[in-house]
JSON list of C-alpha atoms in Angstrom, two decimals:
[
{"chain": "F", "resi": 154, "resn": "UNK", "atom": "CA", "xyz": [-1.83, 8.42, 6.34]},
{"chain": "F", "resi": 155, "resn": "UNK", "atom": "CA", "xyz": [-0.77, 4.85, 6.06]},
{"chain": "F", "resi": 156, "resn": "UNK", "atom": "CA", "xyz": [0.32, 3.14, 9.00]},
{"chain": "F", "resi": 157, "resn": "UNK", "atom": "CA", "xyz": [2.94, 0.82, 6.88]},
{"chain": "F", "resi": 158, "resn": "UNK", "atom": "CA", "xyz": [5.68, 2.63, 5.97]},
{"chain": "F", "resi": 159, "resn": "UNK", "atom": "CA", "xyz": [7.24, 2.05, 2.67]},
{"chain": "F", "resi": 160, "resn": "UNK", "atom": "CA", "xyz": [10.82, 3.21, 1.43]},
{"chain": "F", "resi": 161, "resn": "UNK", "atom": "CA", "xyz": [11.22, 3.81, -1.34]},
{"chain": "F", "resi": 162, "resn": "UNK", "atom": "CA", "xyz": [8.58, 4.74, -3.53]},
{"chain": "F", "resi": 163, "resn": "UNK", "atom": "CA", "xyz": [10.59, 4.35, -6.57]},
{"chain": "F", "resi": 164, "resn": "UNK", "atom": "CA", "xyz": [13.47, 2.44, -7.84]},
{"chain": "F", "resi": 165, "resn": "UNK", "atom": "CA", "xyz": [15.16, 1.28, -10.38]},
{"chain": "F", "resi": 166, "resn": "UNK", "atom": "CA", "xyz": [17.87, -0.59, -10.50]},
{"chain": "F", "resi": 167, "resn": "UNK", "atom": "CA", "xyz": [20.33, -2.55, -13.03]},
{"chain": "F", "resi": 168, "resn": "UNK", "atom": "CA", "xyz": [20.57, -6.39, -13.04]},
{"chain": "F", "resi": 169, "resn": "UNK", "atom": "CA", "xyz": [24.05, -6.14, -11.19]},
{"chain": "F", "resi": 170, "resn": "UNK", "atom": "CA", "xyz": [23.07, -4.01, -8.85]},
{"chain": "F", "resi": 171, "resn": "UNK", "atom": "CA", "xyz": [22.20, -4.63, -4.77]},
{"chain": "F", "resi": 172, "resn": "UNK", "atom": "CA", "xyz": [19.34, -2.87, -3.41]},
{"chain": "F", "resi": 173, "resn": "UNK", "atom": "CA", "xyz": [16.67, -3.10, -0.65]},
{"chain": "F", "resi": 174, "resn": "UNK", "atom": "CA", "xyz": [13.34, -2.38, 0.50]},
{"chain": "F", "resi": 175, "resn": "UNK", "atom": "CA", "xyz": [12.43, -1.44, 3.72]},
{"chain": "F", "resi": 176, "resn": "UNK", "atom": "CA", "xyz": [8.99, -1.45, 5.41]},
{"chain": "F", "resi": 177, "resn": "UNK", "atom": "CA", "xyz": [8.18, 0.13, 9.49]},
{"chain": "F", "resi": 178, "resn": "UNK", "atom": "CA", "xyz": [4.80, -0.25, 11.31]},
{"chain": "F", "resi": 179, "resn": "UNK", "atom": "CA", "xyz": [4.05, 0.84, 14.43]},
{"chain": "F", "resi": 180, "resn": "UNK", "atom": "CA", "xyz": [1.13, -0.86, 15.13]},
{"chain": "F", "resi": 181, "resn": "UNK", "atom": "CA", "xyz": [2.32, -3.46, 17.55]},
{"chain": "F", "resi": 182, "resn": "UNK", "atom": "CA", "xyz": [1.69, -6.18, 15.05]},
{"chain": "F", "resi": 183, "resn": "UNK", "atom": "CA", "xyz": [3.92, -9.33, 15.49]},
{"chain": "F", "resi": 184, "resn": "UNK", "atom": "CA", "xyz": [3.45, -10.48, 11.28]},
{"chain": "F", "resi": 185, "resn": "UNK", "atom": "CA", "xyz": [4.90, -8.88, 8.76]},
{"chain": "F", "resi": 186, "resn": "UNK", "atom": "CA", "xyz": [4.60, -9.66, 4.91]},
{"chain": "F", "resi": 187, "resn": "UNK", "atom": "CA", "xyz": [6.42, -8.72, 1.86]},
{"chain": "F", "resi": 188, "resn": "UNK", "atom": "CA", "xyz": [3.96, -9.43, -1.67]},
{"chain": "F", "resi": 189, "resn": "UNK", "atom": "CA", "xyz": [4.87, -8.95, -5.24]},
{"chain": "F", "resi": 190, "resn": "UNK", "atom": "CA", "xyz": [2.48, -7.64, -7.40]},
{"chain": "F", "resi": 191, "resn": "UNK", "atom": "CA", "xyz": [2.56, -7.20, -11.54]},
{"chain": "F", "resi": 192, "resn": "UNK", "atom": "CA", "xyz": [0.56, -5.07, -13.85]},
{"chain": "F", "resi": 193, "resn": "UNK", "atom": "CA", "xyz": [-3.56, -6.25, -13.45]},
{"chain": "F", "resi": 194, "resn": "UNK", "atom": "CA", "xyz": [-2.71, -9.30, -11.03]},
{"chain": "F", "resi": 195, "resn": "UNK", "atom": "CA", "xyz": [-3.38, -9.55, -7.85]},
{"chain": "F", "resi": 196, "resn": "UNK", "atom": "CA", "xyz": [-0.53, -9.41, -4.85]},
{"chain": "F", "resi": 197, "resn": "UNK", "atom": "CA", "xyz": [1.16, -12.56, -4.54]},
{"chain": "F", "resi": 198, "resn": "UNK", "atom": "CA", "xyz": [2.55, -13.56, -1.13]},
{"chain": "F", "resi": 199, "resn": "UNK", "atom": "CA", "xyz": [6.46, -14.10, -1.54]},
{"chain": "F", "resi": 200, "resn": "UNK", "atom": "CA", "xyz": [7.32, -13.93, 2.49]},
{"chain": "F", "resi": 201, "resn": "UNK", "atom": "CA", "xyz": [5.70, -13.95, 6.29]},
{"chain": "F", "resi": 202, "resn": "UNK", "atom": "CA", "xyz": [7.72, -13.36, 9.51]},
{"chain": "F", "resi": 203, "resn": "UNK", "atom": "CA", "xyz": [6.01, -14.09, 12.68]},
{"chain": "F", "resi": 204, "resn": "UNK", "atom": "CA", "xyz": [7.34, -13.03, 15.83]},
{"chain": "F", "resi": 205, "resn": "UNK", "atom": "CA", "xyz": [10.50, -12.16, 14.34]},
{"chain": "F", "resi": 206, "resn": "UNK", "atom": "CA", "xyz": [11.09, -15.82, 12.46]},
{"chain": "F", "resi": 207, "resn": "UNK", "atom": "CA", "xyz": [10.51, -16.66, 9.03]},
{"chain": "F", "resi": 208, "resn": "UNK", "atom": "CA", "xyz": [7.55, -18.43, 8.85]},
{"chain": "F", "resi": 209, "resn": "UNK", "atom": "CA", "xyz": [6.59, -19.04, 5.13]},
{"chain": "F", "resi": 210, "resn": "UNK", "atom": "CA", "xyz": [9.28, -19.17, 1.76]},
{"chain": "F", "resi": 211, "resn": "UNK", "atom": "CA", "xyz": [6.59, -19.28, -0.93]},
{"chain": "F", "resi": 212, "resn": "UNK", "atom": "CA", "xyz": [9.63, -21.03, -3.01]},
{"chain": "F", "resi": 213, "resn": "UNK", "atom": "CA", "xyz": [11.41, -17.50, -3.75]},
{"chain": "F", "resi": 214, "resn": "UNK", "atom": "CA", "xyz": [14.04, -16.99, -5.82]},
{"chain": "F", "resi": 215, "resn": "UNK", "atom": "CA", "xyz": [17.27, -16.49, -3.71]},
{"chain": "F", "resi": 216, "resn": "UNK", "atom": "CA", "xyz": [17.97, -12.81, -5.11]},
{"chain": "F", "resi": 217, "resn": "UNK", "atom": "CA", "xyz": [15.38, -12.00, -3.17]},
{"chain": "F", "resi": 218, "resn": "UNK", "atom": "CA", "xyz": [16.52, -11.86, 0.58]},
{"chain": "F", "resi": 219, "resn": "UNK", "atom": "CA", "xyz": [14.64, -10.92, 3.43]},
{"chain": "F", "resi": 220, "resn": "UNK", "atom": "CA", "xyz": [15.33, -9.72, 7.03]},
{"chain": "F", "resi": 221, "resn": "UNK", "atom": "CA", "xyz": [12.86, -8.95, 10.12]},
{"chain": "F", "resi": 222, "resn": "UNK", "atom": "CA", "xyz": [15.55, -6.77, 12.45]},
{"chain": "F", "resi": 223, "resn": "UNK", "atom": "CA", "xyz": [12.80, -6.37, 14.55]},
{"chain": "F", "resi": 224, "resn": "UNK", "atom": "CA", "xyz": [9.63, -6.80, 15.15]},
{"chain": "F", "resi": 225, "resn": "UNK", "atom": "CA", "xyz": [8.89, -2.98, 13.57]},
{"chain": "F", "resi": 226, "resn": "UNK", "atom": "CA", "xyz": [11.07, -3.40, 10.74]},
{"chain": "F", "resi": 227, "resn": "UNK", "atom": "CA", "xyz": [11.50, -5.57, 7.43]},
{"chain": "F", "resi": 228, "resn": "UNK", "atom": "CA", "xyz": [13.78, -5.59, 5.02]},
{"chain": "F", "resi": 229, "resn": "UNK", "atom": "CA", "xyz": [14.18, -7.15, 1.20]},
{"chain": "F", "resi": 230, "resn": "UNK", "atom": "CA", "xyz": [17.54, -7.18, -0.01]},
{"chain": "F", "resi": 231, "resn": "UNK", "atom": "CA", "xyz": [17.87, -7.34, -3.96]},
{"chain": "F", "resi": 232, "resn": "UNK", "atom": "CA", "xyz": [20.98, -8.47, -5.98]},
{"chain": "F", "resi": 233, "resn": "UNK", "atom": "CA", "xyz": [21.18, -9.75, -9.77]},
{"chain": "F", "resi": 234, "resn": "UNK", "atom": "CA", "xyz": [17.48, -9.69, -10.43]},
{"chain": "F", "resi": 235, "resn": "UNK", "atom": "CA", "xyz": [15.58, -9.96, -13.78]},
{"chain": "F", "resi": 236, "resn": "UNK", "atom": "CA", "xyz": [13.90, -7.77, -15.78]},
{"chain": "F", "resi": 237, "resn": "UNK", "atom": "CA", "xyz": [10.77, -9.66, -15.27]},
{"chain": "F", "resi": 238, "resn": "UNK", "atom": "CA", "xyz": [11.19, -8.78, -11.16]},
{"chain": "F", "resi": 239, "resn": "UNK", "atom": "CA", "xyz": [9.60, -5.25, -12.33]},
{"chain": "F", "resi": 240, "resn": "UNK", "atom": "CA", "xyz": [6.36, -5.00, -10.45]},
{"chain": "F", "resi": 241, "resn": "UNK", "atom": "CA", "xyz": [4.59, -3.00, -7.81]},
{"chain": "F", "resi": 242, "resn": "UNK", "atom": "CA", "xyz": [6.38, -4.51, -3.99]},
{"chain": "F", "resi": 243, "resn": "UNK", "atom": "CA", "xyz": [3.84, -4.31, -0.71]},
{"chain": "F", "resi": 244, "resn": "UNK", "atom": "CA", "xyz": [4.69, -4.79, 3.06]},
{"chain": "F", "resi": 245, "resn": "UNK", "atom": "CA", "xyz": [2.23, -5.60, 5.12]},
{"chain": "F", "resi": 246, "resn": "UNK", "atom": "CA", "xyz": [1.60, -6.56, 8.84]},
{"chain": "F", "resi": 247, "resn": "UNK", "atom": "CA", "xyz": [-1.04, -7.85, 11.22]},
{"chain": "F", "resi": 248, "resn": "UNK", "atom": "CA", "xyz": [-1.09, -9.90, 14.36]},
{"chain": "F", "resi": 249, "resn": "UNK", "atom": "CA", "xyz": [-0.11, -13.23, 13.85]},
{"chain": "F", "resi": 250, "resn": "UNK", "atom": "CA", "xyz": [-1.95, -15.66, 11.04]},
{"chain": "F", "resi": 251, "resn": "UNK", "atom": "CA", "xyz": [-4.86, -17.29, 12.69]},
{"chain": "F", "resi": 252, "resn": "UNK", "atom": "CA", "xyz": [-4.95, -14.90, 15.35]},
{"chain": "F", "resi": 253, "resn": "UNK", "atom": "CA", "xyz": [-8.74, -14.01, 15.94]},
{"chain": "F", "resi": 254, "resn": "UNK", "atom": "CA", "xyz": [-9.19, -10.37, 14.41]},
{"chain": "F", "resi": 255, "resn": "UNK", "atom": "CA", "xyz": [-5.91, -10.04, 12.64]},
{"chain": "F", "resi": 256, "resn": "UNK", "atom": "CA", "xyz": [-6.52, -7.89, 9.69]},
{"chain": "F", "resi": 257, "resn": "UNK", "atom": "CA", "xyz": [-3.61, -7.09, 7.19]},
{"chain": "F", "resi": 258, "resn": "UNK", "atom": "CA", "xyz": [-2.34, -3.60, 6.84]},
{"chain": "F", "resi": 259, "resn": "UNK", "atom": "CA", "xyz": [-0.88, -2.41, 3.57]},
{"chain": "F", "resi": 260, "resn": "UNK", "atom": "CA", "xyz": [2.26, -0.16, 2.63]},
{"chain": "F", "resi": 261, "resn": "UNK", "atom": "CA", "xyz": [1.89, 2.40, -0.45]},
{"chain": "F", "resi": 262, "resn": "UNK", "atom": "CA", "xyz": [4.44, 0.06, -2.07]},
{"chain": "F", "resi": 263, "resn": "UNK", "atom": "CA", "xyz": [7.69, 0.74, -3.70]},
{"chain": "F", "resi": 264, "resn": "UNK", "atom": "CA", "xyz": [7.63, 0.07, -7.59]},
{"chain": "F", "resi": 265, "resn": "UNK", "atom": "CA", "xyz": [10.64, -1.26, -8.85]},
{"chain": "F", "resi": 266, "resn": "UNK", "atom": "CA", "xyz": [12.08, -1.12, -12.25]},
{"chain": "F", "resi": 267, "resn": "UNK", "atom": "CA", "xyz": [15.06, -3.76, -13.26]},
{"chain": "F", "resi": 268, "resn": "UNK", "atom": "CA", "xyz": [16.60, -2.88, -16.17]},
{"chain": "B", "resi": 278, "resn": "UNK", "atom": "CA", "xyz": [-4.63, -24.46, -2.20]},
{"chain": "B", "resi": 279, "resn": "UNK", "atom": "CA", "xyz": [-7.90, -22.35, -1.26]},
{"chain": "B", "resi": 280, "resn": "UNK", "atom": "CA", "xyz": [-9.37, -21.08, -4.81]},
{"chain": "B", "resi": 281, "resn": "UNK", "atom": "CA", "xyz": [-11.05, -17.66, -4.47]},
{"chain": "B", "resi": 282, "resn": "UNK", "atom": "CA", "xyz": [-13.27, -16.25, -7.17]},
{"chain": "B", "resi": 283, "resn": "UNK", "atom": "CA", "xyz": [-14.41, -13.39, -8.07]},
{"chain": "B", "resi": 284, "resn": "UNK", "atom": "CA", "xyz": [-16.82, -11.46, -9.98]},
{"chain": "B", "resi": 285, "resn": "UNK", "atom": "CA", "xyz": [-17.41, -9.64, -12.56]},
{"chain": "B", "resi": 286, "resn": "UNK", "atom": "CA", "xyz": [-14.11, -9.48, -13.52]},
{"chain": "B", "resi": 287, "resn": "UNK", "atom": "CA", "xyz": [-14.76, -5.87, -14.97]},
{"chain": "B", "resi": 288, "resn": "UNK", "atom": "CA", "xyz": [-17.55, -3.34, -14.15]},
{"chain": "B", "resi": 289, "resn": "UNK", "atom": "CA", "xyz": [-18.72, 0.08, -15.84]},
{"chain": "B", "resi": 290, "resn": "UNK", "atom": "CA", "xyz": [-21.04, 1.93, -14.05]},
{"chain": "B", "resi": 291, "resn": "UNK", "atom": "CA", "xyz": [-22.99, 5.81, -14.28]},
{"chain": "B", "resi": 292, "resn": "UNK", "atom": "CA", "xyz": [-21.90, 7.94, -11.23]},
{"chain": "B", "resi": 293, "resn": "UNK", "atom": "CA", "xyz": [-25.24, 7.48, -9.03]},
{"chain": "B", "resi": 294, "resn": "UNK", "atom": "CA", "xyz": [-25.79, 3.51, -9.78]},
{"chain": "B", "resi": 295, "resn": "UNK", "atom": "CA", "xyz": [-25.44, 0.55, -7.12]},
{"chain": "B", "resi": 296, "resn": "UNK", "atom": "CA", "xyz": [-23.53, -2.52, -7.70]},
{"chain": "B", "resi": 297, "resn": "UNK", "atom": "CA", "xyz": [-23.02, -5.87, -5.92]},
{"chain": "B", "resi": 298, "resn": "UNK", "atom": "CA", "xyz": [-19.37, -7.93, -6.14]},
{"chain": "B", "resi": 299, "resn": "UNK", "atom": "CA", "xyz": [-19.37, -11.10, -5.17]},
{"chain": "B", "resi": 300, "resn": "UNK", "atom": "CA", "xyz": [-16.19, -12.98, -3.72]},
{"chain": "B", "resi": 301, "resn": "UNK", "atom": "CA", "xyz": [-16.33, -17.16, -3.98]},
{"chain": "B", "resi": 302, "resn": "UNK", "atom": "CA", "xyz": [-14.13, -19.05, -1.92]},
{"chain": "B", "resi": 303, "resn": "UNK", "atom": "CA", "xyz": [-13.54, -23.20, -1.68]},
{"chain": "B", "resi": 304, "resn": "UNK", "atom": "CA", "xyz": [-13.21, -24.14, 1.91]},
{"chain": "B", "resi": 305, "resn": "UNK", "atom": "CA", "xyz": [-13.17, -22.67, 5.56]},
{"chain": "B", "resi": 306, "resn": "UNK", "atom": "CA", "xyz": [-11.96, -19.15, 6.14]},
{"chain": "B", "resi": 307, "resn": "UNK", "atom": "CA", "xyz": [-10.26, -17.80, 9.52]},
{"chain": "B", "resi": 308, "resn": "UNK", "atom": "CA", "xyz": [-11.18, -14.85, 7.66]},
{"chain": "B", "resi": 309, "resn": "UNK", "atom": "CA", "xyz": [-11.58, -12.50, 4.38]},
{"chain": "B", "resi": 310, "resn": "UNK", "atom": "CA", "xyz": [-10.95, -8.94, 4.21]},
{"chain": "B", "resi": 311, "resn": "UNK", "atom": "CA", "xyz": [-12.05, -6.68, 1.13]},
{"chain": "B", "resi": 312, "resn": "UNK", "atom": "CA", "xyz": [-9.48, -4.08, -0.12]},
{"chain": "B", "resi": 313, "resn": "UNK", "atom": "CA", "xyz": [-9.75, -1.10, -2.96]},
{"chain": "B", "resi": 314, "resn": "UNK", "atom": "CA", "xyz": [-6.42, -0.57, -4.97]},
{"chain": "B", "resi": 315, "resn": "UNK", "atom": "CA", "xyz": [-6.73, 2.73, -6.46]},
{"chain": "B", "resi": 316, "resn": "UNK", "atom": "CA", "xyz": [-4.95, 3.92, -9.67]},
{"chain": "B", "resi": 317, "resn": "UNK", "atom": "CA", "xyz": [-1.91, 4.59, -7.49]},
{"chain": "B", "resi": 318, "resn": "UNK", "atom": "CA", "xyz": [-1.63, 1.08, -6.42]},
{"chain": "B", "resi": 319, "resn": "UNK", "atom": "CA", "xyz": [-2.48, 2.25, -2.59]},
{"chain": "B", "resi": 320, "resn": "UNK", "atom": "CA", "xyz": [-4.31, -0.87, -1.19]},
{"chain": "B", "resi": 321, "resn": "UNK", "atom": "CA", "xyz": [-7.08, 0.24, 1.19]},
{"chain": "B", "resi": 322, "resn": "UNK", "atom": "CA", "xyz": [-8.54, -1.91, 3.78]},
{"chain": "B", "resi": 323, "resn": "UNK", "atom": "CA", "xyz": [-12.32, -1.86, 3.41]},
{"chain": "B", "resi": 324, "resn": "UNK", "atom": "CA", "xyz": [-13.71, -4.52, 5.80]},
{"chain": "B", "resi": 325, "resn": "UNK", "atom": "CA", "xyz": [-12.36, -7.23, 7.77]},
{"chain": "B", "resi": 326, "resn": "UNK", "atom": "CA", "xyz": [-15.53, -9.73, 7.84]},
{"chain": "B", "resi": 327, "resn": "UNK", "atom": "CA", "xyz": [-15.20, -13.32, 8.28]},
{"chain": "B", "resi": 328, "resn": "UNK", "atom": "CA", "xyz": [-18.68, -13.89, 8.93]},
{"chain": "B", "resi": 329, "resn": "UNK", "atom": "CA", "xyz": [-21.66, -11.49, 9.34]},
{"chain": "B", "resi": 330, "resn": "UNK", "atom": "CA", "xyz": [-22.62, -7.86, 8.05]},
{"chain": "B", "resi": 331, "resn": "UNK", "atom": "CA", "xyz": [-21.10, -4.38, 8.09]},
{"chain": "B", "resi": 332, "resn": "UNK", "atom": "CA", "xyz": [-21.94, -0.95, 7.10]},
{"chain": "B", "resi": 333, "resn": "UNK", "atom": "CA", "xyz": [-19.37, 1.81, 6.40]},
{"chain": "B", "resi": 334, "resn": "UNK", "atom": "CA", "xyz": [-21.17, 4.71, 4.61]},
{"chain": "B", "resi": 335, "resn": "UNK", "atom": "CA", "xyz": [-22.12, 4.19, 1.22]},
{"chain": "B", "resi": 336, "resn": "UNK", "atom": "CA", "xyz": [-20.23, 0.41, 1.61]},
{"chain": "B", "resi": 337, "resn": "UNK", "atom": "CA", "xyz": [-21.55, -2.90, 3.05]},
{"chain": "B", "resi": 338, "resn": "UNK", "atom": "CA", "xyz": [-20.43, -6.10, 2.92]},
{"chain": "B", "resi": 339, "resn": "UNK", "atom": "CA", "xyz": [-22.01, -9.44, 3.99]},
{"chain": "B", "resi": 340, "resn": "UNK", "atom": "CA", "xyz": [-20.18, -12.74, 4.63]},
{"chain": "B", "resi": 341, "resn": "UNK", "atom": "CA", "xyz": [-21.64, -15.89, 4.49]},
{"chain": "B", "resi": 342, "resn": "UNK", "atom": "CA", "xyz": [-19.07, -18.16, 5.96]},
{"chain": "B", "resi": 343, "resn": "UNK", "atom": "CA", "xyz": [-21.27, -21.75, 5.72]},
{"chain": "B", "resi": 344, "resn": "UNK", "atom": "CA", "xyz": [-21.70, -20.72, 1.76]},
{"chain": "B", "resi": 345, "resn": "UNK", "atom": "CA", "xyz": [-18.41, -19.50, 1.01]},
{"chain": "B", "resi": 346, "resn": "UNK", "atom": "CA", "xyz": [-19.17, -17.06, -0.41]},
{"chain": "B", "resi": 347, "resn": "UNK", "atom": "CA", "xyz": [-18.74, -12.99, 0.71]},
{"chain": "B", "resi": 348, "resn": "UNK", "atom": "CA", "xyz": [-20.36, -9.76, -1.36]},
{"chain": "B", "resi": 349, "resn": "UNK", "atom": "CA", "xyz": [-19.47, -6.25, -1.68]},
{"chain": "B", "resi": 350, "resn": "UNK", "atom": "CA", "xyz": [-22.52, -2.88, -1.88]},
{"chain": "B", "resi": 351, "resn": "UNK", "atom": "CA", "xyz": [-21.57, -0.29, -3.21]},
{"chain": "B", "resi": 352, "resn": "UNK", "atom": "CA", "xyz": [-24.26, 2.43, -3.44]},
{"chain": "B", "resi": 353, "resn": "UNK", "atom": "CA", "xyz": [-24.59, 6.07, -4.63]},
{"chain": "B", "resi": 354, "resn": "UNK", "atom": "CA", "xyz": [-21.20, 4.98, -6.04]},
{"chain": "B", "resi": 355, "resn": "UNK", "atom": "CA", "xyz": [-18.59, 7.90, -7.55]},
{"chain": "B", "resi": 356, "resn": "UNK", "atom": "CA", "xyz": [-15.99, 8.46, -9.17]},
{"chain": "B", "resi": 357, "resn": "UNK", "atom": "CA", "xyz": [-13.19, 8.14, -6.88]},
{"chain": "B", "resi": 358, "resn": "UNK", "atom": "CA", "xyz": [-14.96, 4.39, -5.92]},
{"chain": "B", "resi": 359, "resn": "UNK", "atom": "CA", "xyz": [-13.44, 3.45, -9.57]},
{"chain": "B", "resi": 360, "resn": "UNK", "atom": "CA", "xyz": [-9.97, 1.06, -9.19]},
{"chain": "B", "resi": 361, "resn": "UNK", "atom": "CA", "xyz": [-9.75, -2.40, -8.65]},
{"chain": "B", "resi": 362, "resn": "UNK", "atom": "CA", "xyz": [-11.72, -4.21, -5.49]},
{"chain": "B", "resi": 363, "resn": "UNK", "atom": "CA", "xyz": [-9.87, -7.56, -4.01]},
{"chain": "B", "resi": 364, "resn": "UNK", "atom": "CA", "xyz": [-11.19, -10.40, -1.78]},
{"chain": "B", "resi": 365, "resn": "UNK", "atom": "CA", "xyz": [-8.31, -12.19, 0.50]},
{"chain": "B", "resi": 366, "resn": "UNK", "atom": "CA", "xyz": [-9.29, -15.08, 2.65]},
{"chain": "B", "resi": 367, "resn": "UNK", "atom": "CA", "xyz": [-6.94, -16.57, 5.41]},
{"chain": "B", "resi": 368, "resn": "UNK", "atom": "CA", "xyz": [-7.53, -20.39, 4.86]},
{"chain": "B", "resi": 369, "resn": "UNK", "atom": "CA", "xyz": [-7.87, -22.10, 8.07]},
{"chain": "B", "resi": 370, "resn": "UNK", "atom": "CA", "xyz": [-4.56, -22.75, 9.39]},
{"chain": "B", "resi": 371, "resn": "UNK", "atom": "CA", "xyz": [-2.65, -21.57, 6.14]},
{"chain": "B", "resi": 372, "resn": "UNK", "atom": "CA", "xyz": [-1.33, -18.94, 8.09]},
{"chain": "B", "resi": 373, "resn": "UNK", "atom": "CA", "xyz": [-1.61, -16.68, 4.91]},
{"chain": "B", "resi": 374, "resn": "UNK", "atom": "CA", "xyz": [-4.06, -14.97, 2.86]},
{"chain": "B", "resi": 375, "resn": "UNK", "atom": "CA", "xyz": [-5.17, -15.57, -0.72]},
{"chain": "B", "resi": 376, "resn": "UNK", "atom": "CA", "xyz": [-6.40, -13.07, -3.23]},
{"chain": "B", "resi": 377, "resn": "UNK", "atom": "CA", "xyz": [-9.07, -13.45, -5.68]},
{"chain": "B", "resi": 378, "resn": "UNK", "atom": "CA", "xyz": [-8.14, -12.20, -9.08]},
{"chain": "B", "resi": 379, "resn": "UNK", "atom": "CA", "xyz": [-10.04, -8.78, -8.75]},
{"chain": "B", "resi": 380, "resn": "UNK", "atom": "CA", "xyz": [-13.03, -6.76, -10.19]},
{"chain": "B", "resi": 381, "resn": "UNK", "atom": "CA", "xyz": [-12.24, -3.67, -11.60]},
{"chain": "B", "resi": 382, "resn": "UNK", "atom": "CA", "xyz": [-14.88, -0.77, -11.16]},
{"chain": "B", "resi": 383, "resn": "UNK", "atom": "CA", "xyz": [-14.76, 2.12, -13.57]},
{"chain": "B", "resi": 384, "resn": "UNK", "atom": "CA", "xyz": [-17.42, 4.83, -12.60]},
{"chain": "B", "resi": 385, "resn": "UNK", "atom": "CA", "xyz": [-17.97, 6.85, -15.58]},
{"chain": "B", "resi": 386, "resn": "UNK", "atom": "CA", "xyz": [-19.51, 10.88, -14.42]}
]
């Protein structure tokens, strides 16, 4: 069993709709990481929060929103996305970024279909 | 940005054969972790190896951080080995990891 928790596995959603992601660990880690991943291509970092602050914006589009409640929990909040935001979204977490021995931990993902 | 190669960028193998990935990367690591992604899209964490060599059953992997460069054994491989094997390197002091582009294994019976 993954220790990332995903919800929800599935969704689709229209292009006027609002929607979100949400992602648990219970590892203790203090980083937590939301990628975006399309068909054959490899995950692409969109977000990391460490210790509860947003620490990199890899230059996201603004209809995609997220939110580190706490330091267990991350959300992405969706509104008026594109048909071309379809793709395969992973949470992830570790200790902090340059913390000695901080492996990242996947989520099963939740694959999300605009339409 | 760090550039991180890999190869091959496909792979057919006979159930029973050994093969050797190979993960390239252009500057200092804080480290590099190999993952599978099965046909589900489930990313499994493999090894977490910055420098050195580990075993995990049929799986090694060997990193050699003053070359850059980091491979992946796989021996006695089967069937369920077949999906798509990533490299992802933490640049030192990026405070994020990069992902090569991939090799995808298909293990034929």
């Amino acid at each position: 069993d993954t220790e990332v928790t995903q919800t929800p596995k599935h969704l689709v959603m229209g292009m006027t709709n609002k929607k979100s992601l949400k992602c648990e660990q219970h590892m203790g880690h203090r980083a937590m990481y939301w990628y975006k991943q399309k068909a054959k291509k490899p995950p692409e970092l969109m977000f990391v929060y460490s210790y509860e602050k947003l620490s990199i914006n890899e230059s996201v589009p603004s209809r995609f929103s997220p939110e580190c409640p706490n330091s267990s929990l991350l959300n992405l909040h969706l509104h008026a996305l594109q048909p071309e935001d379809s793709a395969l979204y992973l949470c992830a977490s570790s200790q902090p970024p340059a913390y000695y021995n901080s492996p990242l931990h996947f989520g099963n993902g939740t694959r999300l279909t605009v339409t | 940005g760090i550039q991180v190669e890999q190869s091959p960028p496909d792979l057919i193998l006979q159930e029973g054969a050994n093969s050797t990935l190979r993960c390239n990367f252009s500057d200092s690591v804080n480290n590099l972790q190999w993952f599978h992604q099965n046909p589900w899209g489930q990313l499994i964490n493999l090894f977490y190896i910055p420098s050195g060599t580990k075993q995990n059953g049929r799986l090694s992997a060997t990193t050699v951080a003053t070359e850059r460069y980091s491979l992946l054994y796989i021996s006695s491989s089967q069937t369920t080995d077949s999906g798509v094997y990533f490299c992802a390197v933490e640049h030192t002091n990026a405070g994020k990891s990069t992902f090569g582009d991939g090799t995808t294994l298909t293990v034929k019976p």
